[in-house]
């Protein structure tokens, strides 16, 4: 687990304030609609070039947000995987999907800024110019790599091309569904109550079912045409 409670330096504090300010503005307004100047103002920085000084570019700032959050999420995910292995549940599809979902949910619920995190992630995943593959290859991706390996072992009958597609679709569904949940939580016009615990459990059920779904005749035919 990273040192979440160690005393940080003034420089680190400034970087963190800029990261959280950028994440909030990106979540609320979209990545393309926010300037480095707006981020400086939101972070309370008197130096108008603070964001550029600490990160160099908006792309580097986006990467820093991802790393900042994933340090926490990945640590929780690795702990969850170790618990599954200790309980001999590493082939349980439902529990493996839970090891993807629950660490994200805990980050969302950790403090008020967590709600910005999941909406920022949804923005990043839908952005046409961001290299998502580059994000996934960054530090703190070890937990997802392990879950990918464990799911691959648990689902040997799913052909590799389909498995890779399903894994990607599953992660997108998780992120966008949790972002939609936050949108409902924040809505002032929403007229029905949303039980977050029920929503998350139902999401895991749906995603686990998608990952292990039977392959249709049409899909098998399409797969054979590629062979």
mmCIF file of C-alpha atoms in Angstrom:
data_model
loop_
_atom_site.group_PDB
_atom_site.id
_atom_site.type_symbol
_atom_site.label_atom_id
_atom_site.label_comp_id
_atom_site.label_asym_id
_atom_site.label_seq_id
_atom_site.Cartn_x
_atom_site.Cartn_y
_atom_site.Cartn_z
ATOM 1 C CA UNK A 1 0.000 0.000 0.000
ATOM 2 C CA UNK A 2 1.403 3.421 -0.897
ATOM 3 C CA UNK A 3 2.302 5.863 1.852
ATOM 4 C CA UNK A 4 -1.017 7.695 1.824
ATOM 5 C CA UNK A 5 -0.485 9.523 5.128
ATOM 6 C CA UNK A 6 3.144 10.627 5.041
ATOM 7 C CA UNK A 7 3.817 14.354 5.308
ATOM 8 C CA UNK A 8 4.135 15.861 1.845
ATOM 9 C CA UNK A 9 6.410 18.692 0.774
ATOM 10 C CA UNK A 10 5.062 22.110 -0.329
ATOM 11 C CA UNK A 11 5.901 21.211 -3.924
ATOM 12 C CA UNK A 12 3.990 17.931 -3.658
ATOM 13 C CA UNK A 13 1.088 19.761 -2.027
ATOM 14 C CA UNK A 14 0.913 22.214 -4.935
ATOM 15 C CA UNK A 15 0.998 19.368 -7.459
ATOM 16 C CA UNK A 16 -1.775 17.568 -5.591
ATOM 17 C CA UNK A 17 -3.944 20.704 -5.481
ATOM 18 C CA UNK A 18 -3.474 21.171 -9.221
ATOM 19 C CA UNK A 19 -4.294 17.502 -9.882
ATOM 20 C CA UNK A 20 -7.502 17.667 -7.851
ATOM 21 C CA UNK A 21 -8.507 20.987 -9.395
ATOM 22 C CA UNK A 22 -7.941 19.660 -12.921
ATOM 23 C CA UNK A 23 -9.816 16.453 -12.167
ATOM 24 C CA UNK A 24 -12.804 18.433 -10.845
ATOM 25 C CA UNK A 25 -12.943 20.764 -13.840
ATOM 26 C CA UNK A 26 -12.457 17.938 -16.353
ATOM 27 C CA UNK A 27 -15.261 15.981 -14.671
ATOM 28 C CA UNK A 28 -17.640 18.935 -14.705
ATOM 29 C CA UNK A 29 -16.883 20.553 -18.064
ATOM 30 C CA UNK A 30 -15.017 18.027 -20.195
ATOM 31 C CA UNK A 31 -11.322 17.796 -20.948
ATOM 32 C CA UNK A 32 -11.309 20.022 -24.028
ATOM 33 C CA UNK A 33 -13.267 22.828 -22.359
ATOM 34 C CA UNK A 34 -10.753 23.445 -19.559
ATOM 35 C CA UNK A 35 -7.572 25.499 -19.837
ATOM 36 C CA UNK A 36 -4.456 25.378 -17.682
ATOM 37 C CA UNK A 37 -5.314 28.932 -16.573
ATOM 38 C CA UNK A 38 -8.691 27.765 -15.245
ATOM 39 C CA UNK A 39 -6.969 24.935 -13.406
ATOM 40 C CA UNK A 40 -4.555 27.387 -11.763
ATOM 41 C CA UNK A 41 -7.486 29.527 -10.582
ATOM 42 C CA UNK A 42 -9.448 26.529 -9.277
ATOM 43 C CA UNK A 43 -6.375 25.361 -7.348
ATOM 44 C CA UNK A 44 -5.932 28.817 -5.815
ATOM 45 C CA UNK A 45 -2.527 29.353 -7.382
ATOM 46 C CA UNK A 46 -1.284 32.928 -7.572
ATOM 47 C CA UNK A 47 1.336 31.915 -10.125
ATOM 48 C CA UNK A 48 -0.552 31.870 -13.440
ATOM 49 C CA UNK A 49 1.917 29.373 -14.920
ATOM 50 C CA UNK A 50 1.872 26.899 -12.003
ATOM 51 C CA UNK A 51 0.180 24.072 -13.918
ATOM 52 C CA UNK A 52 2.562 24.444 -16.848
ATOM 53 C CA UNK A 53 5.553 24.579 -14.503
ATOM 54 C CA UNK A 54 4.607 21.393 -12.638
ATOM 55 C CA UNK A 55 3.257 19.326 -15.552
ATOM 56 C CA UNK A 56 4.323 20.929 -18.818
ATOM 57 C CA UNK A 57 1.110 20.167 -20.725
ATOM 58 C CA UNK A 58 -2.512 19.174 -20.307
ATOM 59 C CA UNK A 59 -1.713 15.638 -21.506
ATOM 60 C CA UNK A 60 0.924 15.255 -18.786
ATOM 61 C CA UNK A 61 -1.560 16.547 -16.217
ATOM 62 C CA UNK A 62 -4.148 13.984 -17.335
ATOM 63 C CA UNK A 63 -1.548 11.249 -16.919
ATOM 64 C CA UNK A 64 -0.709 12.555 -13.439
ATOM 65 C CA UNK A 65 -4.383 12.416 -12.407
ATOM 66 C CA UNK A 66 -4.534 8.817 -13.568
ATOM 67 C CA UNK A 67 -1.379 7.866 -11.655
ATOM 68 C CA UNK A 68 -2.529 9.712 -8.520
ATOM 69 C CA UNK A 69 -5.782 7.749 -8.362
ATOM 70 C CA UNK A 70 -4.427 4.425 -9.570
ATOM 71 C CA UNK A 71 -1.820 4.327 -6.793
ATOM 72 C CA UNK A 72 -4.739 3.902 -4.380
ATOM 73 C CA UNK A 73 -6.978 1.754 -6.582
ATOM 74 C CA UNK A 74 -4.216 -0.648 -7.587
ATOM 75 C CA UNK A 75 -3.086 -1.164 -3.981
ATOM 76 C CA UNK A 76 -6.641 -2.089 -2.964
ATOM 77 C CA UNK A 77 -6.993 -4.336 -6.003
ATOM 78 C CA UNK A 78 -3.810 -6.275 -5.254
ATOM 79 C CA UNK A 79 -4.977 -6.764 -1.658
ATOM 80 C CA UNK A 80 -8.318 -8.090 -2.948
ATOM 81 C CA UNK A 81 -6.567 -10.524 -5.294
ATOM 82 C CA UNK A 82 -4.387 -11.854 -2.471
ATOM 83 C CA UNK A 83 -7.522 -12.465 -0.384
ATOM 84 C CA UNK A 84 -9.146 -14.345 -3.269
ATOM 85 C CA UNK A 85 -6.084 -16.524 -3.662
ATOM 86 C CA UNK A 86 -5.911 -17.201 0.082
ATOM 87 C CA UNK A 87 -9.575 -18.289 -0.030
ATOM 88 C CA UNK A 88 -9.034 -20.364 -3.205
ATOM 89 C CA UNK A 89 -11.577 -18.178 -5.029
ATOM 90 C CA UNK A 90 -9.284 -16.995 -7.827
ATOM 91 C CA UNK A 91 -11.439 -18.775 -10.436
ATOM 92 C CA UNK A 92 -14.704 -17.220 -9.240
ATOM 93 C CA UNK A 93 -15.722 -14.887 -12.094
ATOM 94 C CA UNK A 94 -18.070 -12.861 -9.908
ATOM 95 C CA UNK A 95 -15.405 -12.260 -7.265
ATOM 96 C CA UNK A 96 -12.763 -11.398 -9.865
ATOM 97 C CA UNK A 97 -15.058 -8.757 -11.348
ATOM 98 C CA UNK A 98 -15.675 -7.532 -7.812
ATOM 99 C CA UNK A 99 -11.918 -7.066 -7.473
ATOM 100 C CA UNK A 100 -12.119 -4.644 -10.400
ATOM 101 C CA UNK A 101 -15.198 -2.788 -9.191
ATOM 102 C CA UNK A 102 -14.879 -2.453 -5.406
ATOM 103 C CA UNK A 103 -11.456 -0.717 -5.381
ATOM 104 C CA UNK A 104 -12.895 1.924 -7.736
ATOM 105 C CA UNK A 105 -15.986 2.326 -5.544
ATOM 106 C CA UNK A 106 -13.811 2.748 -2.457
ATOM 107 C CA UNK A 107 -11.831 5.476 -4.209
ATOM 108 C CA UNK A 108 -15.077 7.231 -5.180
ATOM 109 C CA UNK A 109 -16.312 7.075 -1.593
ATOM 110 C CA UNK A 110 -12.983 7.905 0.076
ATOM 111 C CA UNK A 111 -13.702 11.645 0.086
ATOM 112 C CA UNK A 112 -15.681 14.280 -1.790
ATOM 113 C CA UNK A 113 -13.158 14.473 -4.636
ATOM 114 C CA UNK A 114 -13.620 10.780 -5.415
ATOM 115 C CA UNK A 115 -16.823 11.589 -7.271
ATOM 116 C CA UNK A 116 -14.781 13.724 -9.633
ATOM 117 C CA UNK A 117 -12.419 10.812 -10.257
ATOM 118 C CA UNK A 118 -14.942 8.451 -11.828
ATOM 119 C CA UNK A 119 -16.506 11.183 -13.971
ATOM 120 C CA UNK A 120 -13.030 12.222 -15.126
ATOM 121 C CA UNK A 121 -12.276 8.590 -16.049
ATOM 122 C CA UNK A 122 -15.455 8.417 -18.131
ATOM 123 C CA UNK A 123 -14.423 11.623 -19.905
ATOM 124 C CA UNK A 124 -10.928 10.256 -20.565
ATOM 125 C CA UNK A 125 -12.188 6.943 -21.922
ATOM 126 C CA UNK A 126 -14.519 8.705 -24.330
ATOM 127 C CA UNK A 127 -11.974 11.238 -25.565
ATOM 128 C CA UNK A 128 -11.037 10.612 -29.223
ATOM 129 C CA UNK A 129 -7.464 11.883 -28.935
ATOM 130 C CA UNK A 130 -6.304 10.294 -25.676
ATOM 131 C CA UNK A 131 -4.128 7.197 -26.003
ATOM 132 C CA UNK A 132 -5.843 4.871 -23.530
ATOM 133 C CA UNK A 133 -3.369 2.061 -24.222
ATOM 134 C CA UNK A 134 -0.612 4.372 -22.986
ATOM 135 C CA UNK A 135 -2.563 4.993 -19.775
ATOM 136 C CA UNK A 136 -3.067 1.290 -19.125
ATOM 137 C CA UNK A 137 0.675 0.667 -19.543
ATOM 138 C CA UNK A 138 1.584 3.124 -16.783
ATOM 139 C CA UNK A 139 2.569 2.394 -13.195
ATOM 140 C CA UNK A 140 -0.066 0.875 -10.926
ATOM 141 C CA UNK A 141 -1.608 -1.403 -13.574
ATOM 142 C CA UNK A 142 -0.417 -4.599 -11.876
ATOM 143 C CA UNK A 143 -3.782 -5.415 -10.311
ATOM 144 C CA UNK A 144 -5.631 -5.305 -13.617
ATOM 145 C CA UNK A 145 -2.891 -7.387 -15.244
ATOM 146 C CA UNK A 146 -3.331 -10.062 -12.577
ATOM 147 C CA UNK A 147 -7.130 -10.044 -12.930
ATOM 148 C CA UNK A 148 -6.803 -10.358 -16.705
ATOM 149 C CA UNK A 149 -4.567 -13.408 -16.202
ATOM 150 C CA UNK A 150 -6.899 -14.984 -13.628
ATOM 151 C CA UNK A 151 -9.992 -14.422 -15.769
ATOM 152 C CA UNK A 152 -8.188 -15.900 -18.775
ATOM 153 C CA UNK A 153 -7.443 -19.021 -16.699
ATOM 154 C CA UNK A 154 -11.011 -19.180 -15.362
ATOM 155 C CA UNK A 155 -12.540 -18.866 -18.851
ATOM 156 C CA UNK A 156 -10.467 -21.220 -21.035
ATOM 157 C CA UNK A 157 -13.344 -21.848 -23.463
ATOM 158 C CA UNK A 158 -13.586 -18.208 -24.579
ATOM 159 C CA UNK A 159 -11.382 -17.772 -27.701
ATOM 160 C CA UNK A 160 -8.639 -15.184 -27.287
ATOM 161 C CA UNK A 161 -10.034 -12.561 -29.705
ATOM 162 C CA UNK A 162 -13.377 -12.638 -27.898
ATOM 163 C CA UNK A 163 -11.792 -12.639 -24.455
ATOM 164 C CA UNK A 164 -9.779 -9.511 -25.210
ATOM 165 C CA UNK A 165 -12.824 -7.701 -26.575
ATOM 166 C CA UNK A 166 -14.952 -8.736 -23.620
ATOM 167 C CA UNK A 167 -12.360 -7.602 -21.098
ATOM 168 C CA UNK A 168 -12.198 -4.168 -22.722
ATOM 169 C CA UNK A 169 -15.978 -3.867 -22.962
ATOM 170 C CA UNK A 170 -16.361 -4.940 -19.338
ATOM 171 C CA UNK A 171 -14.008 -2.238 -18.073
ATOM 172 C CA UNK A 172 -15.741 0.433 -20.136
ATOM 173 C CA UNK A 173 -19.121 -0.689 -18.822
ATOM 174 C CA UNK A 174 -17.870 -0.517 -15.235
ATOM 175 C CA UNK A 175 -16.425 2.988 -15.570
ATOM 176 C CA UNK A 176 -19.358 4.486 -17.444
ATOM 177 C CA UNK A 177 -21.933 2.817 -15.186
ATOM 178 C CA UNK A 178 -20.268 4.122 -12.027
ATOM 179 C CA UNK A 179 -19.986 7.575 -13.630
ATOM 180 C CA UNK A 180 -23.715 7.451 -14.429
ATOM 181 C CA UNK A 181 -24.398 6.525 -10.808
ATOM 182 C CA UNK A 182 -22.524 9.629 -9.667
ATOM 183 C CA UNK A 183 -24.471 11.716 -12.157
ATOM 184 C CA UNK A 184 -27.706 10.443 -10.617
ATOM 185 C CA UNK A 185 -26.413 11.143 -7.110
ATOM 186 C CA UNK A 186 -25.579 14.728 -8.030
ATOM 187 C CA UNK A 187 -28.725 15.402 -10.051
ATOM 188 C CA UNK A 188 -31.170 17.929 -8.586
ATOM 189 C CA UNK A 189 -33.940 16.724 -10.900
ATOM 190 C CA UNK A 190 -33.670 12.997 -10.199
ATOM 191 C CA UNK A 191 -37.030 11.915 -8.756
ATOM 192 C CA UNK A 192 -36.203 8.346 -7.722
ATOM 193 C CA UNK A 193 -33.913 7.019 -5.044
ATOM 194 C CA UNK A 194 -30.799 5.092 -6.080
ATOM 195 C CA UNK A 195 -29.417 2.549 -3.636
ATOM 196 C CA UNK A 196 -25.694 2.629 -4.383
ATOM 197 C CA UNK A 197 -24.958 -0.751 -2.807
ATOM 198 C CA UNK A 198 -27.670 -2.455 -4.834
ATOM 199 C CA UNK A 199 -26.509 -0.693 -7.999
ATOM 200 C CA UNK A 200 -22.903 -1.828 -7.534
ATOM 201 C CA UNK A 201 -23.862 -5.427 -6.759
ATOM 202 C CA UNK A 202 -26.158 -5.539 -9.777
ATOM 203 C CA UNK A 203 -23.404 -4.047 -11.946
ATOM 204 C CA UNK A 204 -21.019 -6.824 -10.874
ATOM 205 C CA UNK A 205 -23.682 -9.441 -11.682
ATOM 206 C CA UNK A 206 -24.254 -7.953 -15.145
ATOM 207 C CA UNK A 207 -20.561 -7.635 -15.953
ATOM 208 C CA UNK A 208 -19.677 -11.111 -14.710
ATOM 209 C CA UNK A 209 -22.477 -12.490 -16.872
ATOM 210 C CA UNK A 210 -21.157 -10.593 -19.885
ATOM 211 C CA UNK A 211 -17.633 -11.896 -19.373
ATOM 212 C CA UNK A 212 -18.747 -15.537 -19.179
ATOM 213 C CA UNK A 213 -21.656 -15.358 -21.636
ATOM 214 C CA UNK A 214 -22.211 -18.246 -24.025
ATOM 215 C CA UNK A 215 -20.936 -17.629 -27.545
ATOM 216 C CA UNK A 216 -23.713 -17.336 -30.112
ATOM 217 C CA UNK A 217 -23.769 -19.179 -33.416
ATOM 218 C CA UNK A 218 -23.400 -15.874 -35.272
ATOM 219 C CA UNK A 219 -20.323 -14.926 -33.267
ATOM 220 C CA UNK A 220 -18.744 -18.343 -33.804
ATOM 221 C CA UNK A 221 -19.349 -18.000 -37.554
ATOM 222 C CA UNK A 222 -17.753 -14.557 -37.594
ATOM 223 C CA UNK A 223 -14.795 -15.903 -35.649
ATOM 224 C CA UNK A 224 -14.322 -18.771 -38.087
ATOM 225 C CA UNK A 225 -14.235 -16.340 -41.002
ATOM 226 C CA UNK A 226 -11.238 -14.662 -39.374
ATOM 227 C CA UNK A 227 -9.333 -17.947 -39.048
#
